[in-house]
Short mmCIF file of C-alpha atoms in Angstrom, two decimals:
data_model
loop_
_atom_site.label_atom_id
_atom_site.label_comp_id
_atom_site.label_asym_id
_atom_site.label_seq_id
_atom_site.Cartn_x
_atom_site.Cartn_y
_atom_site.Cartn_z
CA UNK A 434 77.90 -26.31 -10.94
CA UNK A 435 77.16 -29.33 -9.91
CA UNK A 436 77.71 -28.63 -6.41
CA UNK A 437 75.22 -25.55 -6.68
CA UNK A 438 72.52 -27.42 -8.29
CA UNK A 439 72.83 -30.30 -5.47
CA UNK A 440 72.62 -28.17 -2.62
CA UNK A 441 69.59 -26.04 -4.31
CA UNK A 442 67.58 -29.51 -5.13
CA UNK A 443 68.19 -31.28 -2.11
CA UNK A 444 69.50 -29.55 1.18
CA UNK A 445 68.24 -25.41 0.37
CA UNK A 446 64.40 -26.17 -0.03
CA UNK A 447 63.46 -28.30 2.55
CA UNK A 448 64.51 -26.21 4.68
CA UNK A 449 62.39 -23.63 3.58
CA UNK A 450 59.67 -25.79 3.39
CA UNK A 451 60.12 -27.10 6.96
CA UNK A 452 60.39 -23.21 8.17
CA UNK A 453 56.98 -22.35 6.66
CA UNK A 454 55.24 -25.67 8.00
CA UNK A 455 56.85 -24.17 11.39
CA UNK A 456 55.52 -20.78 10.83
CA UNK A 457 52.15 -22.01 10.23
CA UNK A 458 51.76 -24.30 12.91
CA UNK A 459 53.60 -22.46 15.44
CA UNK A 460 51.67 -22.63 18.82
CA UNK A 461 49.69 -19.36 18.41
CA UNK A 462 49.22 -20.28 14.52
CA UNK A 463 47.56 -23.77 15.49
CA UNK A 464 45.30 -21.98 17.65
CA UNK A 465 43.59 -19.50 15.90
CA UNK A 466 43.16 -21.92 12.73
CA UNK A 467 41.47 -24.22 15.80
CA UNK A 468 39.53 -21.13 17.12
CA UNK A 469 38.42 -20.50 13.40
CA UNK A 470 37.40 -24.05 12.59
CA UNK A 471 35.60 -24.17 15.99
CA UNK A 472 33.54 -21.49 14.82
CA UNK A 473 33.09 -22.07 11.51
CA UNK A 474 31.47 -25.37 12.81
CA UNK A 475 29.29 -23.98 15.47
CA UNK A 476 27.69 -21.21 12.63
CA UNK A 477 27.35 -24.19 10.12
CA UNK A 478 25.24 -25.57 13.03
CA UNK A 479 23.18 -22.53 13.70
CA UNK A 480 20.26 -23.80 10.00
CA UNK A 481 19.89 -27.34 11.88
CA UNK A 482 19.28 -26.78 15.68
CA UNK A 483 16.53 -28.20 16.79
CA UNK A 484 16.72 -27.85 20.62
CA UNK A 485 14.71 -25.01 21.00
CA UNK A 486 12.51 -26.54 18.33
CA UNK A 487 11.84 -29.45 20.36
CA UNK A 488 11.65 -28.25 23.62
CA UNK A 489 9.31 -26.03 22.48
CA UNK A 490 6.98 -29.02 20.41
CA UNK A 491 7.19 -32.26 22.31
CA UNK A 492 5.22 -31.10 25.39
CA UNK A 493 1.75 -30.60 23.19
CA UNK A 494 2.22 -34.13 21.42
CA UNK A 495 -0.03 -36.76 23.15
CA UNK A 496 -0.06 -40.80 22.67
CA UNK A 497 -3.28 -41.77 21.20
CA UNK A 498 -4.34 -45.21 22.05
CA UNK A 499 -8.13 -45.57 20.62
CA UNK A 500 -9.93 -49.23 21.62
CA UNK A 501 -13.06 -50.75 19.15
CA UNK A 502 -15.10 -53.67 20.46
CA UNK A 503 -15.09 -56.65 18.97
CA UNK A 504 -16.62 -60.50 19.23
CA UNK A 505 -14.06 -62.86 20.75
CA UNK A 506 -16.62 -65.86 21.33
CA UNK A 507 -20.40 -66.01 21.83
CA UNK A 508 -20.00 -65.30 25.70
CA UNK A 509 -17.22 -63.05 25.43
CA UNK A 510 -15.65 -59.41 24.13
CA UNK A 511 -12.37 -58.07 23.88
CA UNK A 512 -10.67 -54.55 21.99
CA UNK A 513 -8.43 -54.24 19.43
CA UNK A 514 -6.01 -51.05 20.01
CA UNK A 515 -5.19 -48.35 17.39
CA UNK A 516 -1.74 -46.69 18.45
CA UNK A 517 -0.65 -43.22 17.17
CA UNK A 518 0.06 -39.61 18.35
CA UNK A 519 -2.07 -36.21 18.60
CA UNK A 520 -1.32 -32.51 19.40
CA UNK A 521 -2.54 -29.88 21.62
CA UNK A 522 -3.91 -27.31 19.71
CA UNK A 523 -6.10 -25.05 23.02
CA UNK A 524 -4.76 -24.79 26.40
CA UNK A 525 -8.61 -26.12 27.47
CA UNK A 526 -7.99 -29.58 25.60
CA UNK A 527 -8.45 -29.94 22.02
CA UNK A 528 -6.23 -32.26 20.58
CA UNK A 529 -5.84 -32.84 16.57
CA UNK A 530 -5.44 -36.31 15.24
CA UNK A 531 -5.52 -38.50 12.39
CA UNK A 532 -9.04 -39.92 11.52
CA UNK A 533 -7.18 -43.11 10.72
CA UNK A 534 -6.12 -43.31 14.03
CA UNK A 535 -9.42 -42.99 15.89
CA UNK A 536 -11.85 -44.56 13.32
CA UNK A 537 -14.93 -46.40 14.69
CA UNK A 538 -13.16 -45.87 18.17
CA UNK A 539 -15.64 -46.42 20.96
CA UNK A 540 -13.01 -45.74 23.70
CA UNK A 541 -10.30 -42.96 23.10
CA UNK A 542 -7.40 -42.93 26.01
CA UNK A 543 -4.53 -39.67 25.51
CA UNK A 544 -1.17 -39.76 27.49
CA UNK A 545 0.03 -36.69 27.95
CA UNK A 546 3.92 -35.96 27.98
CA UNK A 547 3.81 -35.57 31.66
CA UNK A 548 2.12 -39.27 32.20
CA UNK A 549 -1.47 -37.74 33.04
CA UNK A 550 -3.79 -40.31 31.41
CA UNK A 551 -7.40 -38.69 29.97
CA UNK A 552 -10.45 -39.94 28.30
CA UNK A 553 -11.04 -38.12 24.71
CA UNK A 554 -14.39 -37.44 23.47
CA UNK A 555 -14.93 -36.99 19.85
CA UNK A 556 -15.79 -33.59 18.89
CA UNK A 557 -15.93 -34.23 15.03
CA UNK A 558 -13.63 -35.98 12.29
CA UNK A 559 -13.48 -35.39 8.31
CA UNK A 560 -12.84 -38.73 6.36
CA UNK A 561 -11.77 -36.84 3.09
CA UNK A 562 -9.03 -34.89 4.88
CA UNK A 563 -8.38 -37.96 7.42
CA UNK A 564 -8.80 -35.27 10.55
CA UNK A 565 -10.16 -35.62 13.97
CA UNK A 566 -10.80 -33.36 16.28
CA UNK A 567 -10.86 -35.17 19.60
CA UNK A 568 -10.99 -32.83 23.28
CA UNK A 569 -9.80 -33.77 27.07
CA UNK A 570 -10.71 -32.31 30.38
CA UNK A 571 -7.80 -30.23 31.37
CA UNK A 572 -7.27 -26.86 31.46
CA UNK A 573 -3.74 -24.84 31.31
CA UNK A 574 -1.76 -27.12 29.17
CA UNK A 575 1.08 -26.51 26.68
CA UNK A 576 -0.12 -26.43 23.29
CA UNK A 577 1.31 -25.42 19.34
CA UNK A 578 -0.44 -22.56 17.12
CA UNK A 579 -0.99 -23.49 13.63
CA UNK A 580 1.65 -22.03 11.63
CA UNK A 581 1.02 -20.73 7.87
CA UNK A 582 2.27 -24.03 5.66
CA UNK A 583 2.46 -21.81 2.51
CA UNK A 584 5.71 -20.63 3.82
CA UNK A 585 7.35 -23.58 3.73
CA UNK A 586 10.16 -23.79 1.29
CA UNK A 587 11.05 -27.32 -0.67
CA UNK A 588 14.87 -27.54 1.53
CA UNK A 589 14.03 -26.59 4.63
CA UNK A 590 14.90 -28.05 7.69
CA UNK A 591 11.70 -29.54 9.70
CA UNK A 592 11.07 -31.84 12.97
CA UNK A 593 8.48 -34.75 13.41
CA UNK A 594 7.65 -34.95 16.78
CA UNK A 595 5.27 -38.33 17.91
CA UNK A 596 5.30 -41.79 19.30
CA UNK A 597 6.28 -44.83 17.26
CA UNK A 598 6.11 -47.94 17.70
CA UNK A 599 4.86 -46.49 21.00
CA UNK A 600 7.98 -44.54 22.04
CA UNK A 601 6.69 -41.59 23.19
CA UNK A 602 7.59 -38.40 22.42
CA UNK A 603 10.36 -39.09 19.64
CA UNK A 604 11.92 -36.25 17.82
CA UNK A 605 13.42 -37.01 14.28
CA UNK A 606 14.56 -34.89 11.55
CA UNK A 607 14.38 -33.81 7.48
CA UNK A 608 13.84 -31.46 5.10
CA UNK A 609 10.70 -30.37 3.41
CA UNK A 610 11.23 -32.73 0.22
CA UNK A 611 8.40 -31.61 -1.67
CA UNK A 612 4.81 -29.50 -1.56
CA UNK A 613 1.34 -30.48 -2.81
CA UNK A 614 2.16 -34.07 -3.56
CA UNK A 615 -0.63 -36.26 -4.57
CA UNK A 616 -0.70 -39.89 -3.34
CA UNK A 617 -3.43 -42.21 -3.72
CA UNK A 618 -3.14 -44.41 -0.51
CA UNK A 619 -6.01 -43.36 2.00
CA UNK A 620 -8.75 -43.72 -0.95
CA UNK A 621 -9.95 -39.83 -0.55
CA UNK A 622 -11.28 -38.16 -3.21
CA UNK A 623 -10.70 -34.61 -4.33
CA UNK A 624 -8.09 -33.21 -1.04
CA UNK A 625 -4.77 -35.00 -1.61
CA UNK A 626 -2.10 -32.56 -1.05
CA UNK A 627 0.81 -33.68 1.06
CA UNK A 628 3.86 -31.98 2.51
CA UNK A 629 6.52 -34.83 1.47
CA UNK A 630 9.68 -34.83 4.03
CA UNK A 631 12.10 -37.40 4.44
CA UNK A 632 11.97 -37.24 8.76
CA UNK A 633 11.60 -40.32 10.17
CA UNK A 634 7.81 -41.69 10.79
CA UNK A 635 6.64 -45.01 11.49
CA UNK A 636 3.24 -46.57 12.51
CA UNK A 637 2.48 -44.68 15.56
CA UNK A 638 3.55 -41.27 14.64
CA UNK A 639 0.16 -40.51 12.78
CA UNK A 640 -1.10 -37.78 13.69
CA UNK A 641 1.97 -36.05 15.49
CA UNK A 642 3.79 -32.99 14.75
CA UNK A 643 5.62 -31.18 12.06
CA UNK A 644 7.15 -28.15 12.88
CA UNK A 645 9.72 -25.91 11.75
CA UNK A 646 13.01 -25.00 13.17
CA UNK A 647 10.93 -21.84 14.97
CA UNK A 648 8.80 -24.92 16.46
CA UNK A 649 5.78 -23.23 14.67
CA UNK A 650 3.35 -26.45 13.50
CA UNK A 651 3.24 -26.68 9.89
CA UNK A 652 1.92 -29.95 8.92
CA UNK A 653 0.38 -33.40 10.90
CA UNK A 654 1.71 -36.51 10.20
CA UNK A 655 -0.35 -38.52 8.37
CA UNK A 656 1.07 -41.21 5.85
CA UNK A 657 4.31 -43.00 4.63
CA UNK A 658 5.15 -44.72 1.11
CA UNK A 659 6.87 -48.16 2.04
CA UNK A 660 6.82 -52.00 0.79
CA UNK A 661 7.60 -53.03 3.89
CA UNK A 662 4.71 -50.85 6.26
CA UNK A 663 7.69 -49.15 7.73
CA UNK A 664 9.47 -45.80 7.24
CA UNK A 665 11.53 -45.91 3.76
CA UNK A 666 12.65 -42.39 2.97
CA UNK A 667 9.28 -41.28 2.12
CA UNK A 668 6.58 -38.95 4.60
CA UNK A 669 3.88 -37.09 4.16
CA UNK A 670 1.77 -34.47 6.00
CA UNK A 671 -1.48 -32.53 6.26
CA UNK A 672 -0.46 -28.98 5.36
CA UNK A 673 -1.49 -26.62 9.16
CA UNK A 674 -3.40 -24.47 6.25
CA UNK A 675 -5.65 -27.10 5.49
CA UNK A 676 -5.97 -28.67 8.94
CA UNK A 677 -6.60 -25.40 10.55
CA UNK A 678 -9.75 -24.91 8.19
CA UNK A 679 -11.08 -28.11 9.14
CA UNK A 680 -10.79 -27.86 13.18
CA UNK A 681 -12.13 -24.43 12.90
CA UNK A 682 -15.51 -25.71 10.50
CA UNK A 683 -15.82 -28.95 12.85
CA UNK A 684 -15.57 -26.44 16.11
CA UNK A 685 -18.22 -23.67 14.41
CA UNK A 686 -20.41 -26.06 12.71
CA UNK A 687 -19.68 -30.19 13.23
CA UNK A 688 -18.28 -30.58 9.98
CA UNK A 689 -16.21 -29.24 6.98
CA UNK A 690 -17.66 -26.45 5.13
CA UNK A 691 -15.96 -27.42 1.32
CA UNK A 692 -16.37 -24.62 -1.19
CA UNK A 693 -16.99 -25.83 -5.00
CA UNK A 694 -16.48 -23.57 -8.33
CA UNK A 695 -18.72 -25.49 -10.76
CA UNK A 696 -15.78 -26.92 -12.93
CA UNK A 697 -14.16 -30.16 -14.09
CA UNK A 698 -10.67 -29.55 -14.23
CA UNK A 699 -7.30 -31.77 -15.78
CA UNK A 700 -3.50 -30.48 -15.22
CA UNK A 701 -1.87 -28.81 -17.96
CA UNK A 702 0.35 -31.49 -19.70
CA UNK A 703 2.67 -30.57 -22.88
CA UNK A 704 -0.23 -31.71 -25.37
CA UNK A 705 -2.41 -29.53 -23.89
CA UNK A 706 0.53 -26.39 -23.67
CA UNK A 707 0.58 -26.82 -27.29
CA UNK A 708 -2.75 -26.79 -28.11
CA UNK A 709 -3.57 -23.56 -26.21
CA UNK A 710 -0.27 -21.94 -26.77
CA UNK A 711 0.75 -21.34 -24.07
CA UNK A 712 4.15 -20.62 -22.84
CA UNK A 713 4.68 -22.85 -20.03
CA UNK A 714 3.44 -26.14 -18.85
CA UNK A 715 1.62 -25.74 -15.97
CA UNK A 716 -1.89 -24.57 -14.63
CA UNK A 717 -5.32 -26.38 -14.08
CA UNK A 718 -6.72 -26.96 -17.66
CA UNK A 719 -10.84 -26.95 -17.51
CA UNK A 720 -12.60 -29.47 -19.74
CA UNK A 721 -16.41 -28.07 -17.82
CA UNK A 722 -18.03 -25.59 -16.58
CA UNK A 723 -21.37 -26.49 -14.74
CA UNK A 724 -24.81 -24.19 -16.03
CA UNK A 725 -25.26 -21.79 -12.87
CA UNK A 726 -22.18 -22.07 -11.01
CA UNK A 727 -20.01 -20.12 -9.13
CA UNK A 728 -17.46 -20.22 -12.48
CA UNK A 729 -20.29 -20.08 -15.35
CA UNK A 730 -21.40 -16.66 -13.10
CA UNK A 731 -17.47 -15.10 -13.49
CA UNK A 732 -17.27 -15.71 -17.15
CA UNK A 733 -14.82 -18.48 -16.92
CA UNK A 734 -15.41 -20.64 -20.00
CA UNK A 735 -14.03 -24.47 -21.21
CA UNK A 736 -10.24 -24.05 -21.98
CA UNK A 737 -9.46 -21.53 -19.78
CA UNK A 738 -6.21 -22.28 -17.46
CA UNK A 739 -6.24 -21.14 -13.83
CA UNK A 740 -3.16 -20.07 -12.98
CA UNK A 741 -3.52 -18.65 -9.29
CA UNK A 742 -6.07 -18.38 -6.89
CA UNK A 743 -5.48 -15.52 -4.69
CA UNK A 744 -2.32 -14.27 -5.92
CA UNK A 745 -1.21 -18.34 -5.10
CA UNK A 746 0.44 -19.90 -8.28
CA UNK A 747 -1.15 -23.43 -9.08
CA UNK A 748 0.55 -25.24 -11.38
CA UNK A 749 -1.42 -28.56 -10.62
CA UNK A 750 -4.51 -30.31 -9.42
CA UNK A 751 -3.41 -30.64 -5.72
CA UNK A 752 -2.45 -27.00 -5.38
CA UNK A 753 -5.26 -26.43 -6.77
CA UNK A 754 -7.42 -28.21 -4.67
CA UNK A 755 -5.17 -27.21 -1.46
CA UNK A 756 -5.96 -23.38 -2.27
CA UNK A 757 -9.37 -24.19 -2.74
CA UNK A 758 -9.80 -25.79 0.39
CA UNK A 759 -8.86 -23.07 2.32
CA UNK A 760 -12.05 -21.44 1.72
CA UNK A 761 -15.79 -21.82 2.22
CA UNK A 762 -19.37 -21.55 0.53
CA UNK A 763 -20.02 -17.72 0.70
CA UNK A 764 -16.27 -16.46 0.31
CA UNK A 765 -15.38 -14.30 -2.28
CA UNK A 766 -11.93 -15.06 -4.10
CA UNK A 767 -9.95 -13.54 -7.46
CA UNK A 768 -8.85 -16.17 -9.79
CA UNK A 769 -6.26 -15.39 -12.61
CA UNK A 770 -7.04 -17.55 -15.83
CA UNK A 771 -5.14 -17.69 -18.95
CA UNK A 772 -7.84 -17.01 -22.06
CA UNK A 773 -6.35 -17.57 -25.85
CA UNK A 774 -2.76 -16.67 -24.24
CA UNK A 775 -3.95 -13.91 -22.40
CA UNK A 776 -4.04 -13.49 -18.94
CA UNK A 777 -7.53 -12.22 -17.38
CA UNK A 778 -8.46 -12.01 -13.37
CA UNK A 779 -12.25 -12.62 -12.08
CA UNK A 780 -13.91 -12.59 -9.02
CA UNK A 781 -16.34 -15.41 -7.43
CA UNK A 782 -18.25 -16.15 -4.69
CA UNK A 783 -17.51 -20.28 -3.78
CA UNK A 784 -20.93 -22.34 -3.57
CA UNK A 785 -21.33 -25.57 -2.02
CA UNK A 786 -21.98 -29.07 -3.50
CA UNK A 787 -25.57 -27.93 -3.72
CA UNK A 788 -24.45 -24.89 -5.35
CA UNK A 789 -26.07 -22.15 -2.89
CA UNK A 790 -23.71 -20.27 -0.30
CA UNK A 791 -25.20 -21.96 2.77
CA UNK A 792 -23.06 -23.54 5.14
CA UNK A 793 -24.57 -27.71 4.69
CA UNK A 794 -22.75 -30.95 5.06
CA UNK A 795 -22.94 -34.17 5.05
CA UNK A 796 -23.14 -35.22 8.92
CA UNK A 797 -21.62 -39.18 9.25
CA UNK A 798 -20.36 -39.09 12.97
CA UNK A 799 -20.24 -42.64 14.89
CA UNK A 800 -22.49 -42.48 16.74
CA UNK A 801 -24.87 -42.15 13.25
CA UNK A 802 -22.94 -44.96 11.29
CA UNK A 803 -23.63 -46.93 14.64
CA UNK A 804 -27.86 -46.04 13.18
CA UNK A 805 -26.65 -46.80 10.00
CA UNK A 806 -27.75 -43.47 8.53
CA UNK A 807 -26.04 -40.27 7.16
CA UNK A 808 -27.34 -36.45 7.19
CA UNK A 809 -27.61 -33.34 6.62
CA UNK A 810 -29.30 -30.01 7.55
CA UNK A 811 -31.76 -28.58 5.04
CA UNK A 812 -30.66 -25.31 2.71
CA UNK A 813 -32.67 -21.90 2.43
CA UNK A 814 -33.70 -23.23 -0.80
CA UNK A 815 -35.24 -26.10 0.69
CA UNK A 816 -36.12 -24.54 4.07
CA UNK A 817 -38.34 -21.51 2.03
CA UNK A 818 -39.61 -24.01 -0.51
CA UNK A 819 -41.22 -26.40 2.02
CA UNK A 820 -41.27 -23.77 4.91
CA UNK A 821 -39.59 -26.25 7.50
CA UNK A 822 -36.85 -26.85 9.35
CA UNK A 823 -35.35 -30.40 10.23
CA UNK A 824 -32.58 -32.71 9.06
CA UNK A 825 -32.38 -34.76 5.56
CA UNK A 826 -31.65 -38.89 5.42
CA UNK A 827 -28.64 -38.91 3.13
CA UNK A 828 -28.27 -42.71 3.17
CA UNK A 829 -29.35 -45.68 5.21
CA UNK A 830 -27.15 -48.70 5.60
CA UNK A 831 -28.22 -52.29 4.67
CA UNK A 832 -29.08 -54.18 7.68
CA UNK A 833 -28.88 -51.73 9.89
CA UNK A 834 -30.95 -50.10 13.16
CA UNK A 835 -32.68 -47.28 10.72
CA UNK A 836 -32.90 -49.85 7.79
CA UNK A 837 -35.08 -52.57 9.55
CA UNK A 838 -38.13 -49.56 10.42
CA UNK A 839 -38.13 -49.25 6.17
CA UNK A 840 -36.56 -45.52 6.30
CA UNK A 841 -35.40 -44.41 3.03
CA UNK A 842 -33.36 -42.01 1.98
CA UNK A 843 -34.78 -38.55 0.96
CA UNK A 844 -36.94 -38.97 4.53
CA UNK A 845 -36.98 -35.49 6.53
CA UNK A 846 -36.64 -36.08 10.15
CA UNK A 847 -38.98 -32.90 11.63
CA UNK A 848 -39.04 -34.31 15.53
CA UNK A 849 -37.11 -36.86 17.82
CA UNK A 850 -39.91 -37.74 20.18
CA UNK A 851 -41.81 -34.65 19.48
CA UNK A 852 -39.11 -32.11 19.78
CA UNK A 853 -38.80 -29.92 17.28
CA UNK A 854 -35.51 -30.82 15.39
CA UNK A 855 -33.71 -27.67 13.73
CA UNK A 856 -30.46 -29.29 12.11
CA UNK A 857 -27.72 -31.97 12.34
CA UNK A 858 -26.25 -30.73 15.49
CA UNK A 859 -29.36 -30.82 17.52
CA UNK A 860 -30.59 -34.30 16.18
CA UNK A 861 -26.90 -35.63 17.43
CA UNK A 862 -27.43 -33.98 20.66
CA UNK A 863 -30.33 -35.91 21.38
CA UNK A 864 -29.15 -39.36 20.40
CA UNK A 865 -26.04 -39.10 22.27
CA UNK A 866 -28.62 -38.22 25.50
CA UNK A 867 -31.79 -40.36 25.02
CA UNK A 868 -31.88 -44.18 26.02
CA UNK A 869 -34.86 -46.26 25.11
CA UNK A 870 -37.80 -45.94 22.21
CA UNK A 871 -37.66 -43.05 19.79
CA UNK A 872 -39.86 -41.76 17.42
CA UNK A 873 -38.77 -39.94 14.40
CA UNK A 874 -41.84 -38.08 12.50
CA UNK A 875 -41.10 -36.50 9.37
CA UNK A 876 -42.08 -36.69 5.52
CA UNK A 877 -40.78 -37.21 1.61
CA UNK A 878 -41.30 -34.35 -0.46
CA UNK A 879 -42.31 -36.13 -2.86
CA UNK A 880 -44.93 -38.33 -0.94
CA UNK A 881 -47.78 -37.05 0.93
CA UNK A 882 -48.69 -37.58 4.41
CA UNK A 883 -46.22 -37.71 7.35
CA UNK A 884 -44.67 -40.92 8.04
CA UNK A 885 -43.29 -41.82 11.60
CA UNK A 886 -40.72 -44.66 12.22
CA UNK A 887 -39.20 -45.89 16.00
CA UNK A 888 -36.35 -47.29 16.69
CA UNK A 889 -34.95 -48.20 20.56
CA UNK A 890 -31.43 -46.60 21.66
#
């Protein structure tokens, strides 16, 4: 017995185990577990690919380098350089950019990824979204199509393509790490929704790409959250949806066309859940609704809680917002509201901040903060009410060219040296192209009597 139990213990199974450890690693064995592993690893590879990605992106992102005068000594000038990135968005030469990145610029240089070296001329910029719009002389170049940033999922895979610290045309990767994130660190006021990544960006990548693993542009590269002024973990970018609206307002009409409901709005927090009963804790709570607006007109009422606009959840004040922004003064759009825990739908047509449908904005290019002034063109309102057309003084600037002939605001420019002046475009036009004395003529609506004040360009 004890002879039996010896030899089964210690000399019968090892050799069993040692002739299945053959078995599976026999020569053929080993291979196709090798073969199998091979593959397994190339499929597991297929979600994070980026070659095609960024072959297909890195050709339409530029270097940015915008130059700003300024004193040295009494007998002498120099420039101070803002470094950052851009992106082809027209085979003919418009780039996109941060409006951080080209603020108060008066000389814009672009490097393109083939070394070709341009001069960029400002077409328009929006503070509020930080967006610039500048263009090139060059025809058949590579550019990126906006993509539709609403697709993106919180997970997936994404590439930042720009040029920090300089290095041009540097490709990193992340995920999308959230949507519609609010930060408060470029002092806007009511657009602040962020795709949040954790890709690598650093000073210099403003205004570069984001794009998804199709290469499709999805966001522009506009911030990061750091103690230290470098990258930390934390990125953020202008959604394509909203920066797509902007370019294509700035191209049509020389600035952003921003729709308004008539509401003042707060996010739905628990307190407020319980105090409407409702059933979850989310949705755009309003406190207001302005007499006459677009949202007193649609029989939305204080305490109602917009839930989607457009079939789009919102479950916060930068979806919200984001949505919003995708539209202009004039469009019509279905909102779905929750009313006494019931949910209702109405329709709207969006006004603007002077609550009629016209397409008006506030005008404050350069080349007028260089006056000192800001503008804008008159509404049908005011166009039938004083039968005129022109431009309205917005705000004059202490100290400045427009402020020293005693201009104030409220002044309606009708002529720039006795042309006719139709709206904000035209008035630009011929600043940009006259040199020497000018002579606005105009009048205050509520003064009588035209009042003429010169100035010399």
């Amino acid at each position: 017995m004890i002879g039996l139990v010896c030899y089964h213990n210690f000399i019968a199974l090892p050799r069993v185990i040692e002739s299945q450890e053959r078995a599976d690693y026999s020569p053929v064995g080993y291979h196709d577990r090798l073969q199998n592993y091979r593959e397994a690893l190339f499929r597991s590879a297929i979600p994070t690919d980026f070659i095609k990605a960024a072959a297909k992106s890195k050709p339409s992102v530029v270097y940015v380098n915008s130059y700003q005068k300024v004193s040295g000594s009494l007998f002498t000038e120099g420039y101070e350089r803002e470094k950052g990135s851009g992106i082809i968005i027209s085979s003919d030469g418009d780039i996109i950019t941060n409006y951080h990145v080209v603020k108060d610029a008066d000389y814009i240089e672009v490097t393109l990824g083939d070394k070709r070296e341009f001069v960029a001329e400002v077409v328009g910029i929006d503070e509020v979204s930080d967006i610039a719009l500048l263009h090139i002389e060059a025809s058949s170049l590579p550019y990126l199509l906006f993509a539709d940033s609403d697709s993106l999922q919180v997970g997936e895979w994404i590439l930042a393509v720009g040029n920090p610290f300089g290095l041009q045309s540097t490709v990193t990767a992340g995920i999308v790490s959230a949507k519609a994130r609010d930060i408060d660190i470029l002092d806007k006021n009511d657009v602040s929704s962020y795709i949040q990544t954790d890709a690598v960006i650093n000073p210099g990548s403003s205004g570069g790409a984001i794009v998804n693993t199709n290469g499709q542009l999805m966001g522009i590269s506009s911030a990061i959250l750091s103690s230290t002024g470098n990258y930390q973990g934390l990125s953020f970018a202008i959604p394509s949806n909203v920066a797509r609206k902007v370019v294509v307002d700035i191209k049509e009409f020389g600035a952003v066309q921003r729709a308004r409901i008539g509401i003042a709005i707060a996010e739905v927090n628990a307190d407020i859940a319980k105090k409407l009963r409702l059933k979850e804790i989310k949705g755009i709570h309003i406190n207001s609704v302005n007499l006459n607006s677009a949202a007193a007109e649609a029989g939305i009422k204080r305490n109602d809680v917009i839930v989607s606009i457009q079939d789009y959840p919102v479950s916060g004040n930068s979806e919200f917002y984001e949505q919003l922004n995708k539209y202009r003064p004039g469009d019509r759009i279905t909102i779905k509201y929750i009313r006494q825990g019931r949910e209702a739908l109405t329709t709207l047509v969006l006004r603007n901040h002077l609550n009629t449908t016209d397409f008006v904005s506030v005008r404050n290019d350069k080349i007028l903060r260089d006056l000192g002034i800001e503008i804008r063109d008159l509404n049908s309102i005011e166009k039938k009410r004083m039968n005129i057309s022109g431009v309205m003084i917005i705000s004059v600037s202490k100290g400045s060219t427009i402020y020293k002939t005693n201009m104030e605001p409220g002044f309606i420019v009708e002529s720039f040296n006795d042309i006719t002046i139709e709206n904000s475009q035209e008035f630009i036009s011929l600043i940009k192209n006259t040199e020497g004395d000018v002579v606005l003529k105009g009048f205050y609506e509520r003064y009588p009597g035209e009042f003429p004040y010169s100035f010399e360009l």
